[in-house]
């Protein structure tokens, strides 16, 4: 079953990467689409998989589907290497250096940012929890109102 889940979400991740690669603007020889896709993937993986879904006790199959399946095929080390090789063989050395530095440094920065945001997202309560807490506060306030105490006192005399 896990194989099927990874396969389905892998197809979706690969298709998403392909569509973004087709629709993102080109910057001459610079592989901006692969760079942006990999940076977004670094952020999403650490935010969702390493923090948020794990902390929310998501099912292992959900983490497998999104992490290994979708994000794993959305990001791509092979395209990074192919783009690097293309820049090298076409003698665009400064673009190659910039691309490698932005991919590695930017990937680490986006992963750190995803970890930071993921930890903070887990620390804040959900909207449902806030609504439940607000309802409890309203009930306690209603119990403490003077008119409620007077009614209780009147009922006790009867």
CSV table of C-alpha atoms in Angstrom, one decimal:
chain,number,residue,atom,x,y,z
A,1,UNK,CA,0.0,0.0,0.0
A,2,UNK,CA,2.8,2.4,0.8
A,3,UNK,CA,4.3,1.9,-2.7
A,4,UNK,CA,1.0,3.0,-4.2
A,5,UNK,CA,0.7,6.1,-2.0
A,6,UNK,CA,4.3,7.2,-2.8
A,7,UNK,CA,3.7,6.5,-6.5
A,8,UNK,CA,0.5,8.5,-6.7
A,9,UNK,CA,1.9,11.5,-4.8
A,10,UNK,CA,5.2,11.2,-6.7
A,11,UNK,CA,3.3,11.6,-9.9
A,12,UNK,CA,1.6,14.7,-8.6
A,13,UNK,CA,4.9,16.2,-7.3
A,14,UNK,CA,6.6,15.5,-10.7
A,15,UNK,CA,3.7,17.0,-12.6
A,16,UNK,CA,3.7,20.1,-10.4
A,17,UNK,CA,7.5,20.5,-11.0
A,18,UNK,CA,7.0,20.1,-14.7
A,19,UNK,CA,4.2,22.7,-14.9
A,20,UNK,CA,6.1,25.2,-12.8
A,21,UNK,CA,9.2,24.6,-15.0
A,22,UNK,CA,7.2,25.3,-18.1
A,23,UNK,CA,5.4,28.4,-16.8
A,24,UNK,CA,8.2,30.2,-14.8
A,25,UNK,CA,10.0,32.8,-16.9
A,26,UNK,CA,13.5,32.0,-18.2
A,27,UNK,CA,16.5,34.1,-17.3
A,28,UNK,CA,18.9,33.4,-20.1
A,29,UNK,CA,21.0,30.4,-19.2
A,30,UNK,CA,20.3,30.6,-15.5
A,31,UNK,CA,18.1,27.7,-14.3
A,32,UNK,CA,15.8,29.9,-12.1
A,33,UNK,CA,12.9,27.4,-12.2
A,34,UNK,CA,14.9,24.5,-10.7
A,35,UNK,CA,16.4,26.8,-8.1
A,36,UNK,CA,12.9,28.2,-7.0
A,37,UNK,CA,11.3,24.7,-7.0
A,38,UNK,CA,14.1,23.3,-4.9
A,39,UNK,CA,14.0,26.2,-2.4
A,40,UNK,CA,10.3,26.0,-2.0
A,41,UNK,CA,10.6,22.2,-1.5
A,42,UNK,CA,13.3,22.7,1.2
A,43,UNK,CA,10.9,25.1,3.1
A,44,UNK,CA,7.8,22.9,2.7
A,45,UNK,CA,9.6,19.7,3.7
A,46,UNK,CA,10.9,21.1,7.0
A,47,UNK,CA,7.8,23.0,7.7
A,48,UNK,CA,5.3,20.3,7.1
A,49,UNK,CA,7.1,17.0,7.6
A,50,UNK,CA,9.8,17.8,10.2
A,51,UNK,CA,7.5,20.0,12.4
A,52,UNK,CA,3.9,20.5,11.7
A,53,UNK,CA,2.5,17.1,10.7
A,54,UNK,CA,4.8,15.3,13.1
A,55,UNK,CA,3.7,17.5,16.0
A,56,UNK,CA,0.1,17.1,15.1
A,57,UNK,CA,0.5,13.3,15.1
A,58,UNK,CA,-0.4,12.9,11.5
A,59,UNK,CA,-0.7,9.4,10.1
A,60,UNK,CA,2.6,7.9,8.9
A,61,UNK,CA,1.0,7.4,5.5
A,62,UNK,CA,0.2,11.1,5.2
A,63,UNK,CA,3.8,12.0,6.0
A,64,UNK,CA,5.0,9.4,3.6
A,65,UNK,CA,2.7,10.7,0.8
A,66,UNK,CA,3.6,14.3,1.2
A,67,UNK,CA,7.3,13.9,2.2
A,68,UNK,CA,8.6,11.1,0.1
A,69,UNK,CA,6.0,11.1,-2.6
A,70,UNK,CA,5.0,14.7,-3.4
A,71,UNK,CA,7.9,16.9,-2.1
A,72,UNK,CA,10.5,14.2,-2.9
A,73,UNK,CA,9.6,14.3,-6.6
A,74,UNK,CA,8.7,18.0,-6.6
A,75,UNK,CA,12.3,18.8,-5.7
A,76,UNK,CA,15.0,17.3,-7.8
A,77,UNK,CA,18.7,16.9,-7.2
A,78,UNK,CA,19.2,15.4,-10.7
A,79,UNK,CA,17.9,18.5,-12.4
A,80,UNK,CA,20.2,20.6,-10.2
A,81,UNK,CA,23.1,18.4,-11.4
A,82,UNK,CA,22.0,18.5,-15.0
A,83,UNK,CA,21.6,22.3,-14.9
A,84,UNK,CA,25.0,22.6,-13.2
A,85,UNK,CA,26.6,20.4,-15.9
A,86,UNK,CA,25.0,22.5,-18.6
A,87,UNK,CA,26.4,25.7,-17.2
A,88,UNK,CA,29.8,24.1,-16.9
A,89,UNK,CA,29.9,22.7,-20.4
A,90,UNK,CA,28.7,26.0,-21.9
A,91,UNK,CA,31.4,27.8,-19.9
A,92,UNK,CA,29.1,30.0,-17.8
A,93,UNK,CA,31.4,29.7,-14.8
A,94,UNK,CA,30.1,32.6,-12.8
A,95,UNK,CA,26.4,31.5,-13.4
A,96,UNK,CA,27.4,28.0,-12.2
A,97,UNK,CA,29.1,29.4,-9.1
A,98,UNK,CA,26.0,31.6,-8.4
A,99,UNK,CA,23.6,28.7,-9.0
A,100,UNK,CA,25.5,26.3,-6.7
A,101,UNK,CA,25.8,28.8,-3.9
A,102,UNK,CA,22.2,29.9,-4.2
A,103,UNK,CA,21.0,26.3,-4.3
A,104,UNK,CA,23.0,25.1,-1.3
A,105,UNK,CA,23.0,28.2,0.8
A,106,UNK,CA,19.4,29.1,-0.1
A,107,UNK,CA,18.3,25.5,0.5
A,108,UNK,CA,19.8,25.6,4.0
A,109,UNK,CA,18.3,29.0,4.7
A,110,UNK,CA,14.8,27.9,3.5
A,111,UNK,CA,15.1,24.7,5.5
A,112,UNK,CA,15.9,26.7,8.6
A,113,UNK,CA,13.0,29.1,7.9
A,114,UNK,CA,10.7,26.2,7.5
A,115,UNK,CA,11.8,24.7,10.8
A,116,UNK,CA,11.3,28.1,12.5
A,117,UNK,CA,7.8,28.6,11.1
A,118,UNK,CA,6.9,25.0,11.7
A,119,UNK,CA,7.8,25.2,15.4
A,120,UNK,CA,5.9,28.4,15.8
A,121,UNK,CA,2.8,27.0,13.9
A,122,UNK,CA,2.7,24.1,16.3
A,123,UNK,CA,3.0,26.4,19.3
A,124,UNK,CA,-0.1,28.3,18.4
A,125,UNK,CA,-3.5,26.7,19.1
A,126,UNK,CA,-5.9,25.9,16.2
A,127,UNK,CA,-9.0,27.9,15.5
A,128,UNK,CA,-11.2,25.1,17.0
A,129,UNK,CA,-9.2,25.1,20.2
A,130,UNK,CA,-9.6,28.9,20.5
A,131,UNK,CA,-13.4,28.6,19.9
A,132,UNK,CA,-13.7,25.9,22.5
A,133,UNK,CA,-11.7,28.1,25.0
A,134,UNK,CA,-13.8,31.1,24.3
A,135,UNK,CA,-17.0,29.1,24.9
A,136,UNK,CA,-15.7,27.9,28.2
A,137,UNK,CA,-14.8,31.5,29.2
A,138,UNK,CA,-18.4,32.7,28.3
A,139,UNK,CA,-19.9,29.9,30.4
A,140,UNK,CA,-17.8,30.9,33.4
A,141,UNK,CA,-18.6,34.6,33.0
A,142,UNK,CA,-22.3,33.8,32.8
A,143,UNK,CA,-22.0,31.8,36.1
A,144,UNK,CA,-20.3,34.8,37.8
A,145,UNK,CA,-22.8,37.5,36.8
A,146,UNK,CA,-24.7,39.0,39.7
A,147,UNK,CA,-28.1,38.4,38.1
A,148,UNK,CA,-27.4,34.7,37.9
A,149,UNK,CA,-26.4,34.6,41.6
A,150,UNK,CA,-29.7,36.5,42.5
A,151,UNK,CA,-31.7,33.9,40.6
A,152,UNK,CA,-29.9,31.1,42.3
A,153,UNK,CA,-30.5,32.7,45.7
A,154,UNK,CA,-34.2,33.1,44.9
A,155,UNK,CA,-34.5,29.5,43.8
A,156,UNK,CA,-32.9,28.3,47.0
A,157,UNK,CA,-35.5,30.2,49.1
A,158,UNK,CA,-38.3,28.4,47.4
